[in-house]
PDB file of C-alpha atoms in Angstrom:
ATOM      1  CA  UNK A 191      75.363  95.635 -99.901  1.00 72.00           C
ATOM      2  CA  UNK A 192      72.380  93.911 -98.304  1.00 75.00           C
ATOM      3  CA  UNK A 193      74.570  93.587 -94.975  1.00 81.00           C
ATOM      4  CA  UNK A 194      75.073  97.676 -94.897  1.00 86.00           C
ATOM      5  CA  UNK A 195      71.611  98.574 -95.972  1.00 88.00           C
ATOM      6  CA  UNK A 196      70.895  96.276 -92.479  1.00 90.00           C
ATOM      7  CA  UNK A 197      73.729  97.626 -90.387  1.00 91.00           C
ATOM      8  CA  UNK A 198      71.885 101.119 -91.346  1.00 91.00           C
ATOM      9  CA  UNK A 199      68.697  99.861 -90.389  1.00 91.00           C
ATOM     10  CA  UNK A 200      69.965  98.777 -87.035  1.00 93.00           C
ATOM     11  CA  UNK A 201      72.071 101.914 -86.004  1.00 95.00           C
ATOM     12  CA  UNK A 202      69.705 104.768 -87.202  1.00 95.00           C
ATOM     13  CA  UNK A 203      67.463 104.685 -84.074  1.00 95.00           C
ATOM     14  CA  UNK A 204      70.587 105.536 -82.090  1.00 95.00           C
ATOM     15  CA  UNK A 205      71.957 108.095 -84.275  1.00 96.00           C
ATOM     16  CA  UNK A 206      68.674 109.805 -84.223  1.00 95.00           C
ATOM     17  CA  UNK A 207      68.875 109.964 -80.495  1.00 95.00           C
ATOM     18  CA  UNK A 208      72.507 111.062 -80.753  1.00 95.00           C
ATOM     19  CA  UNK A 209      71.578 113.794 -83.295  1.00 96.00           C
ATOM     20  CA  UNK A 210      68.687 115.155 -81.228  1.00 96.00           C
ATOM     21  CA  UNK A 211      71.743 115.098 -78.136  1.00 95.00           C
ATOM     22  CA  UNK A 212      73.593 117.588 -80.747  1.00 96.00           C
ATOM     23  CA  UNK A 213      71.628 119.826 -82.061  1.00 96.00           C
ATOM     24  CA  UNK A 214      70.522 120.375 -78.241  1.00 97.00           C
ATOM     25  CA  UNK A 215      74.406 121.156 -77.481  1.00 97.00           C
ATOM     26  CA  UNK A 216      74.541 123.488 -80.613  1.00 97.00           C
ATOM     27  CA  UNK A 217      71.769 125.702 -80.075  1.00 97.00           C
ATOM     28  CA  UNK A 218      72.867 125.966 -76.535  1.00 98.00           C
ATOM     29  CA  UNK A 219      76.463 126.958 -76.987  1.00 98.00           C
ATOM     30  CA  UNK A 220      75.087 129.331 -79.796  1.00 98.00           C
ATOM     31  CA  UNK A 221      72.692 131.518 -78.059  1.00 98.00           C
ATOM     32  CA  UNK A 222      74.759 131.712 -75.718  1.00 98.00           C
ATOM     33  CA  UNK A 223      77.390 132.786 -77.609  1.00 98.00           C
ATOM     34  CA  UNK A 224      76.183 135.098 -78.936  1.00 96.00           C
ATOM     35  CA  UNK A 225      74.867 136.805 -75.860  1.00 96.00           C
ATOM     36  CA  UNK A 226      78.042 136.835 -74.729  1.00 98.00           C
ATOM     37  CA  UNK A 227      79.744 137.555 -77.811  1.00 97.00           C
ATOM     38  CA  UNK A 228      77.618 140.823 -77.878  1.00 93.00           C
ATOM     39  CA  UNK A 229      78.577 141.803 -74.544  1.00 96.00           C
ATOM     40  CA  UNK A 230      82.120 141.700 -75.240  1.00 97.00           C
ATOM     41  CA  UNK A 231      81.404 143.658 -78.657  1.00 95.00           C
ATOM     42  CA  UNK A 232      80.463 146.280 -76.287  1.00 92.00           C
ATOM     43  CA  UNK A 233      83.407 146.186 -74.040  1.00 96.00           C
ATOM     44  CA  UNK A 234      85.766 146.167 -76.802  1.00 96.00           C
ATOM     45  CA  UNK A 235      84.487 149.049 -77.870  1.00 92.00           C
ATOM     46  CA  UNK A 236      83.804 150.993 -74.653  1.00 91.00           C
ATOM     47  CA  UNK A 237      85.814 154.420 -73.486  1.00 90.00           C
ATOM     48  CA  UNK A 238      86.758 152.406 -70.191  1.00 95.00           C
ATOM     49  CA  UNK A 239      90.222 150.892 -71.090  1.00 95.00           C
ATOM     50  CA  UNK A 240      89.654 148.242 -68.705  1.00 96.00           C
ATOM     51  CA  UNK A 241      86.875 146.757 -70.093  1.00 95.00           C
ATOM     52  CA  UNK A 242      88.327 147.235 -73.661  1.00 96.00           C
ATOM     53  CA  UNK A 243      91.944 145.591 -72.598  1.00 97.00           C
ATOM     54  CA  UNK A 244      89.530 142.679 -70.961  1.00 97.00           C
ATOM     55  CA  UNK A 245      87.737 142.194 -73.584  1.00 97.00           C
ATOM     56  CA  UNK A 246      90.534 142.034 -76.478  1.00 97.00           C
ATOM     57  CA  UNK A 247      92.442 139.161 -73.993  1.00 98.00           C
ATOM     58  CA  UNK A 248      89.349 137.504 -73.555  1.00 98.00           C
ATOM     59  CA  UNK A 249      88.840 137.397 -78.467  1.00 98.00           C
ATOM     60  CA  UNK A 250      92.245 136.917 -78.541  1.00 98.00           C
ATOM     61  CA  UNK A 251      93.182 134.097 -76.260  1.00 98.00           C
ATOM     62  CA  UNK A 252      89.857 131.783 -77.565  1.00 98.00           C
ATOM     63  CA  UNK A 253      90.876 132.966 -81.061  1.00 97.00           C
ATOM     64  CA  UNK A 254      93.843 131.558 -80.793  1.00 97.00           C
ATOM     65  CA  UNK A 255      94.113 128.603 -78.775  1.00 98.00           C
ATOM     66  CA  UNK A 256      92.590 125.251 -80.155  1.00 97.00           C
ATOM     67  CA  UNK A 257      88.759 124.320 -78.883  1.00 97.00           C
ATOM     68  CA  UNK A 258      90.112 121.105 -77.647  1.00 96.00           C
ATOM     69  CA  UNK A 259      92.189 122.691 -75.051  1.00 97.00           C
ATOM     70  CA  UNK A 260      89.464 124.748 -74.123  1.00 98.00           C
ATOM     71  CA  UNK A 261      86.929 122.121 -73.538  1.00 97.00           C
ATOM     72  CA  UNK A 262      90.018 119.767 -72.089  1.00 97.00           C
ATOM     73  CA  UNK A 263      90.528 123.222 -69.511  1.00 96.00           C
ATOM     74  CA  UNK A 264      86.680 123.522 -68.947  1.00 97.00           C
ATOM     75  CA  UNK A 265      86.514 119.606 -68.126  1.00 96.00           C
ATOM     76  CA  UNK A 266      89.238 119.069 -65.884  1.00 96.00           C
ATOM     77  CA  UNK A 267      89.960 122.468 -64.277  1.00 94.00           C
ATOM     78  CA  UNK A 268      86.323 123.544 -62.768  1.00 93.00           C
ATOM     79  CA  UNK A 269      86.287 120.076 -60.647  1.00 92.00           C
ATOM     80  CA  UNK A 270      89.255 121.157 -58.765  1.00 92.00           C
ATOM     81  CA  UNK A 271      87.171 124.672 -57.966  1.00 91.00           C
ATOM     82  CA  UNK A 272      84.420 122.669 -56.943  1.00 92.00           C
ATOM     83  CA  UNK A 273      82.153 122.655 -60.216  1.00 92.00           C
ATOM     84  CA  UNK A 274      81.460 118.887 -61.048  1.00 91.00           C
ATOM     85  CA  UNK A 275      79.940 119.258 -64.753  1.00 93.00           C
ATOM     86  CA  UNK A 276      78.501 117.160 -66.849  1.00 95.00           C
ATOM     87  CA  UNK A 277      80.288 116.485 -69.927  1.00 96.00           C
ATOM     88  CA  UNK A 278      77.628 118.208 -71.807  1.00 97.00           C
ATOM     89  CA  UNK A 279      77.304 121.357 -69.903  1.00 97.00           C
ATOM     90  CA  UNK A 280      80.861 121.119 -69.899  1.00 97.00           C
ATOM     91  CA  UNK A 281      80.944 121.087 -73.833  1.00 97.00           C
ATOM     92  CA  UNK A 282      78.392 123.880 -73.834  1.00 98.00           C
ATOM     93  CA  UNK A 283      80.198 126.132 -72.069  1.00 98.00           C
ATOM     94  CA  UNK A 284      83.524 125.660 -73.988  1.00 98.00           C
ATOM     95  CA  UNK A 285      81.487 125.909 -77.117  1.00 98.00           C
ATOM     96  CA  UNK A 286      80.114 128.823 -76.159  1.00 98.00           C
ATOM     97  CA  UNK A 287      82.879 130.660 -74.941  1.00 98.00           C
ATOM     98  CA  UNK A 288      85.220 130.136 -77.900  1.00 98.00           C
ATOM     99  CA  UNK A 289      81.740 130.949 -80.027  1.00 98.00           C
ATOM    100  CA  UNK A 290      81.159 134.204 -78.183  1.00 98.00           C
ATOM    101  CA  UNK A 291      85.202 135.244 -79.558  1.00 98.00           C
ATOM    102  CA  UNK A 292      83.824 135.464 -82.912  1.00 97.00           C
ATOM    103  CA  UNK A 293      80.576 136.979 -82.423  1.00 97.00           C
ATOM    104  CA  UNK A 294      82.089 139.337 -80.601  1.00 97.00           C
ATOM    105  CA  UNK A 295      84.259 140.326 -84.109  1.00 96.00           C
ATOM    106  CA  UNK A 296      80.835 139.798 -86.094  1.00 96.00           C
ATOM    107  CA  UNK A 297      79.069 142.427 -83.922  1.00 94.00           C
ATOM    108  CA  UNK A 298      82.072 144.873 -83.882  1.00 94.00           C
ATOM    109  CA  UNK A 299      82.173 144.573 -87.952  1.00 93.00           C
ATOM    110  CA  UNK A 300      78.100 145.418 -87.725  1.00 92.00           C
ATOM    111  CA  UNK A 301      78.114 148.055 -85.062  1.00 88.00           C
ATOM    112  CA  UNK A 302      81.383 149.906 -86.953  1.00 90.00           C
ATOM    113  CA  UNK A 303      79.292 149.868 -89.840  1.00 87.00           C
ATOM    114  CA  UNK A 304      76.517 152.056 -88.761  1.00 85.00           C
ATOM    115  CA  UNK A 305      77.219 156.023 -89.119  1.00 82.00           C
ATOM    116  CA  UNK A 306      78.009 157.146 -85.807  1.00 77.00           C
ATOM    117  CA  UNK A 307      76.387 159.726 -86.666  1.00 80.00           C
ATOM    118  CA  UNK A 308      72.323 158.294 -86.009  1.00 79.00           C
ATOM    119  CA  UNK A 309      73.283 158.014 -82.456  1.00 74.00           C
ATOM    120  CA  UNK A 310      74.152 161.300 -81.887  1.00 76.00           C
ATOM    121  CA  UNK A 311      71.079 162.447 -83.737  1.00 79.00           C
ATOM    122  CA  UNK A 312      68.405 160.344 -81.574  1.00 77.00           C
ATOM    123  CA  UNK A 313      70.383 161.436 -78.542  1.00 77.00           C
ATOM    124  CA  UNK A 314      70.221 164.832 -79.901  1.00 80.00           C
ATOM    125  CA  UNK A 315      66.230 164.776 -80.262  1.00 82.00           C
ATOM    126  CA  UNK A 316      65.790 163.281 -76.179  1.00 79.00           C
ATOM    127  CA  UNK A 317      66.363 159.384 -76.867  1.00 82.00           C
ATOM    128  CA  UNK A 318      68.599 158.178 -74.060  1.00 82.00           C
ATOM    129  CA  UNK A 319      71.718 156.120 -75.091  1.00 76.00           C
ATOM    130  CA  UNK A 320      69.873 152.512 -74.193  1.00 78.00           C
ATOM    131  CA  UNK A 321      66.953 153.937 -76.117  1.00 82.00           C
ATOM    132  CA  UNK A 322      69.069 154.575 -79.156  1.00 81.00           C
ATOM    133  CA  UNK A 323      70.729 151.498 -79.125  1.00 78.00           C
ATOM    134  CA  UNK A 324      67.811 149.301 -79.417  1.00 78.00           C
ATOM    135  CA  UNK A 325      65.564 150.974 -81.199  1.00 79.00           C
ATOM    136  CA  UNK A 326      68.185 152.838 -84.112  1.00 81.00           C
ATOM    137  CA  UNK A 327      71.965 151.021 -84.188  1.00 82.00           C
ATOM    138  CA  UNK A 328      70.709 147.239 -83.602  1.00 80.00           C
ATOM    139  CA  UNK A 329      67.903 147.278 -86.040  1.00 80.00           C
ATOM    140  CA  UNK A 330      70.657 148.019 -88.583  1.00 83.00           C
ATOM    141  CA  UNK A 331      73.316 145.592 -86.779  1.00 84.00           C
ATOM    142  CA  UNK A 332      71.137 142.625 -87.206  1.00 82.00           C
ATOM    143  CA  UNK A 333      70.536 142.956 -90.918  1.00 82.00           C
ATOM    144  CA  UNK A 334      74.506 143.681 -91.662  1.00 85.00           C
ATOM    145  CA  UNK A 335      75.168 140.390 -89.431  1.00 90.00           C
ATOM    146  CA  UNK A 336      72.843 138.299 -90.332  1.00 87.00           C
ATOM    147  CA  UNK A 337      74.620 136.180 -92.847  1.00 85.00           C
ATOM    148  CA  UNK A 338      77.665 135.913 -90.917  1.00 90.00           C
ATOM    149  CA  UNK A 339      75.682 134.764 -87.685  1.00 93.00           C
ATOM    150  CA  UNK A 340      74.054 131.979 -89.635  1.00 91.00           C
ATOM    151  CA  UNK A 341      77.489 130.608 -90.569  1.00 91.00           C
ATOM    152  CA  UNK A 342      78.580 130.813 -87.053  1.00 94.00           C
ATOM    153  CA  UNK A 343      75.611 128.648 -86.386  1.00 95.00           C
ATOM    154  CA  UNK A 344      77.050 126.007 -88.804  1.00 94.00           C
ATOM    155  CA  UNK A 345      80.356 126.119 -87.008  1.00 95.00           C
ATOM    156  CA  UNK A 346      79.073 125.885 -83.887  1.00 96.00           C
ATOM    157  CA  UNK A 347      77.489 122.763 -84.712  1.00 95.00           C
ATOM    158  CA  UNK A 348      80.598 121.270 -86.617  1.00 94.00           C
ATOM    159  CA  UNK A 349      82.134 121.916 -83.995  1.00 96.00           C
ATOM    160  CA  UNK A 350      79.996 119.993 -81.092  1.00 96.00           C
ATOM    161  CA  UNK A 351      81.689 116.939 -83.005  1.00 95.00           C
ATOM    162  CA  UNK A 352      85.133 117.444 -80.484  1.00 96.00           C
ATOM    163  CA  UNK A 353      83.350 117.356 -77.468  1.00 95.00           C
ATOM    164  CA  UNK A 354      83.162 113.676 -77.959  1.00 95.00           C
ATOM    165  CA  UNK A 355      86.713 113.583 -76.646  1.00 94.00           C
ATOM    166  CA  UNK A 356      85.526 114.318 -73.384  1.00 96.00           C
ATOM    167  CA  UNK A 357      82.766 111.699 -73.593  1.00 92.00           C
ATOM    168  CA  UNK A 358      79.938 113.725 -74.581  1.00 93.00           C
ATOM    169  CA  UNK A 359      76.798 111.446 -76.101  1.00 90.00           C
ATOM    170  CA  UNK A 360      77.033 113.390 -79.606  1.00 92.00           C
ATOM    171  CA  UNK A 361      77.066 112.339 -82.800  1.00 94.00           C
ATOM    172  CA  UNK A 362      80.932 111.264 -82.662  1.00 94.00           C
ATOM    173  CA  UNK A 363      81.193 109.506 -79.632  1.00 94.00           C
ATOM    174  CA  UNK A 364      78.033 107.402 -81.325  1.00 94.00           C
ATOM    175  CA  UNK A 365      79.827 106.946 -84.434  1.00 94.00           C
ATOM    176  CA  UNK A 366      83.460 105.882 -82.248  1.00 93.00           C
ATOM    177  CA  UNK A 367      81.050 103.325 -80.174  1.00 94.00           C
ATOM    178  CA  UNK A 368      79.358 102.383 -83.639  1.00 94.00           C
ATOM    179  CA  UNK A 369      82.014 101.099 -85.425  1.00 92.00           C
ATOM    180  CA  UNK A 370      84.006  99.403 -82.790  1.00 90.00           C
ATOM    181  CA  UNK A 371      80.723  97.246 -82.293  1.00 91.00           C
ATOM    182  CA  UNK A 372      80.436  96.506 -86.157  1.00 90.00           C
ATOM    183  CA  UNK A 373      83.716  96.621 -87.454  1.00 90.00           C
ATOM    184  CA  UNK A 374      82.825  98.962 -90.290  1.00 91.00           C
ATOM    185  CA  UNK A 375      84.074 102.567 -90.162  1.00 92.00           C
ATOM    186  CA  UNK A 376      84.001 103.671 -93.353  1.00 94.00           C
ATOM    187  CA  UNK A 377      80.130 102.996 -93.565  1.00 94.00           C
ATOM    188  CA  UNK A 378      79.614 104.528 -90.095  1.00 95.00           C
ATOM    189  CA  UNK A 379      81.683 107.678 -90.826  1.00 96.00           C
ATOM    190  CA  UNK A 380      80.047 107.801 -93.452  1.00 95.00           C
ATOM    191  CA  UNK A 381      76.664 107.857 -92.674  1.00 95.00           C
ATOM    192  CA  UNK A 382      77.499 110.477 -89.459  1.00 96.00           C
ATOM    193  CA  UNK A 383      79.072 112.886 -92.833  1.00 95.00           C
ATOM    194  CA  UNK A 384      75.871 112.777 -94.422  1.00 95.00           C
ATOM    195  CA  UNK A 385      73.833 113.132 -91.295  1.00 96.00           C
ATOM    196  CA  UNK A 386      76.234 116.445 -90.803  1.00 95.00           C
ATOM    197  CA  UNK A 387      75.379 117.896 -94.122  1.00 95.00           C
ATOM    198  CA  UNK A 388      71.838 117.292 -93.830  1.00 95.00           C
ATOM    199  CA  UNK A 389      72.038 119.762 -90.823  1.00 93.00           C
ATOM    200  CA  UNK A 390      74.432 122.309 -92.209  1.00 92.00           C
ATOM    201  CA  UNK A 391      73.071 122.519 -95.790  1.00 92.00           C
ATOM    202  CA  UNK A 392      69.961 124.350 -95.145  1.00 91.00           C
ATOM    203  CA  UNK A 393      71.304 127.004 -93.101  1.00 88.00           C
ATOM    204  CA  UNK A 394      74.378 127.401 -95.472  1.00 86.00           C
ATOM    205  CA  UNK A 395      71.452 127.810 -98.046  1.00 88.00           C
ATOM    206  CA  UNK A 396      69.338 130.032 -95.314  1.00 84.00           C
ATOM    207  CA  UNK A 397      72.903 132.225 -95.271  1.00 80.00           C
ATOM    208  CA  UNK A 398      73.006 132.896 -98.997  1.00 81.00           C
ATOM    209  CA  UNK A 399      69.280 133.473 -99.403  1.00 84.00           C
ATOM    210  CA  UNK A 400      69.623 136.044 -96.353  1.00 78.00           C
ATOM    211  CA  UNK A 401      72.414 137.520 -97.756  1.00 73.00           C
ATOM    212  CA  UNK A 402      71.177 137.905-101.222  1.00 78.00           C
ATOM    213  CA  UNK A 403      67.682 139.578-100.208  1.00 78.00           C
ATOM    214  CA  UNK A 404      69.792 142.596 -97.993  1.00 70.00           C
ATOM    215  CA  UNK A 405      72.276 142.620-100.515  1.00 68.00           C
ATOM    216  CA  UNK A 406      69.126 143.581-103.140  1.00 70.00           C
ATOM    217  CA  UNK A 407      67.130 145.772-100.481  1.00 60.00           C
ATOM    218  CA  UNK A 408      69.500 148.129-100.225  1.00 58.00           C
ATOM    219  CA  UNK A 409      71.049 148.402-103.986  1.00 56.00           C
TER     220      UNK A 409
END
């Protein structure tokens, strides 16, 4: 026991710095994301079948292929276009773009949500269409999409954990270094689990709280 307790002691400095390494990665892949993810929201559901039919190839190809393969295609194809990325911006962007596939459903849900009918009445009373949009319908969408954006956020950084396949100075490249230098993986693992949930748990908490309060503004 006194030998862990040490072997803690001794590896927390560079966990620290590894943490700090991905929670920078997270927040970058999630905004974003989600400006993306909002963009093709809007394509998806625009008139202009081209943009629509883009947009629905674009949700359904990162919805269903496995991140891996997208940060593997990020990695290794934009070198041979002449884009020599680090493997954290590399990470980020891969992150983001298979992020910005299910934003785009979470705005969708939020913007389907609102009565079509409140944009026709601002437009009806002079508002132009960008006028309406921002200060009517998004208003609206943020509150319905709240909760669900929060738990995005979670994922997002969950998921920064597979970029250490690609060499990425995260968490679990830290942890895969960690424990071939001490020989003890199911103390290191460990330790990177818990330094996980201490992340995740108060915005899972943040999610319900959020959810709870709009659920009870608008009974």
């Amino acid at each position: 026991m006194e030998r862990q307790l040490q072997v803690i002691v001794e590896i927390t400095p560079q966990i620290l710095d590894a943490t700090l390494s991905t929670l920078k990665l997270a927040v970058i892949a999630f905004i974003a994301g989600q400006a993306l993810g909002l963009l093709l929201a809007q394509s998806k559901m625009s008139r202009q079948a081209v943009l629509r039919k883009a947009a629905i190839a674009y949700i359904e190809f990162f919805r269903g292929t496995p991140l891996l393969v997208q940060i593997y295609l990020v990695y290794f194809t934009l070198p041979h276009v002449g884009i020599l990325l680090s493997a954290f911006w590399a990470a980020a962007i891969a992150l983001a773009m298979n992020g910005a596939a299910y934003a785009a459903e979470i705005y969708r849900a939020g913007f389907l949500a609102i009565d079509p009918g409140q944009n026709e009445a601002a437009q009806s009373i002079g508002m132009r269409k960008a006028q309406s949009l921002y200060y009517i319908i998004l208003p609206q969408v943020v509150r319905i999409i709240i909760p669900p954006t929060v738990n995005a956020a979670i994922s997002t950084m969950k998921d920064t954990s597979v970029a250490a396949l690609i060499s990425n100075p995260d968490l679990m490249l830290r942890a895969l270094d960690l424990s071939s230098e001490y020989f003890r993986p199911v103390l290191i693992y460990s330790y990177i689990a818990v330094v996980y949930f201490v992340l995740a748990y108060p915005l899972s908490k943040l999610a319900i709280a959020l959810e709870y309060r709009l659920n009870r503004a608008h009974r």
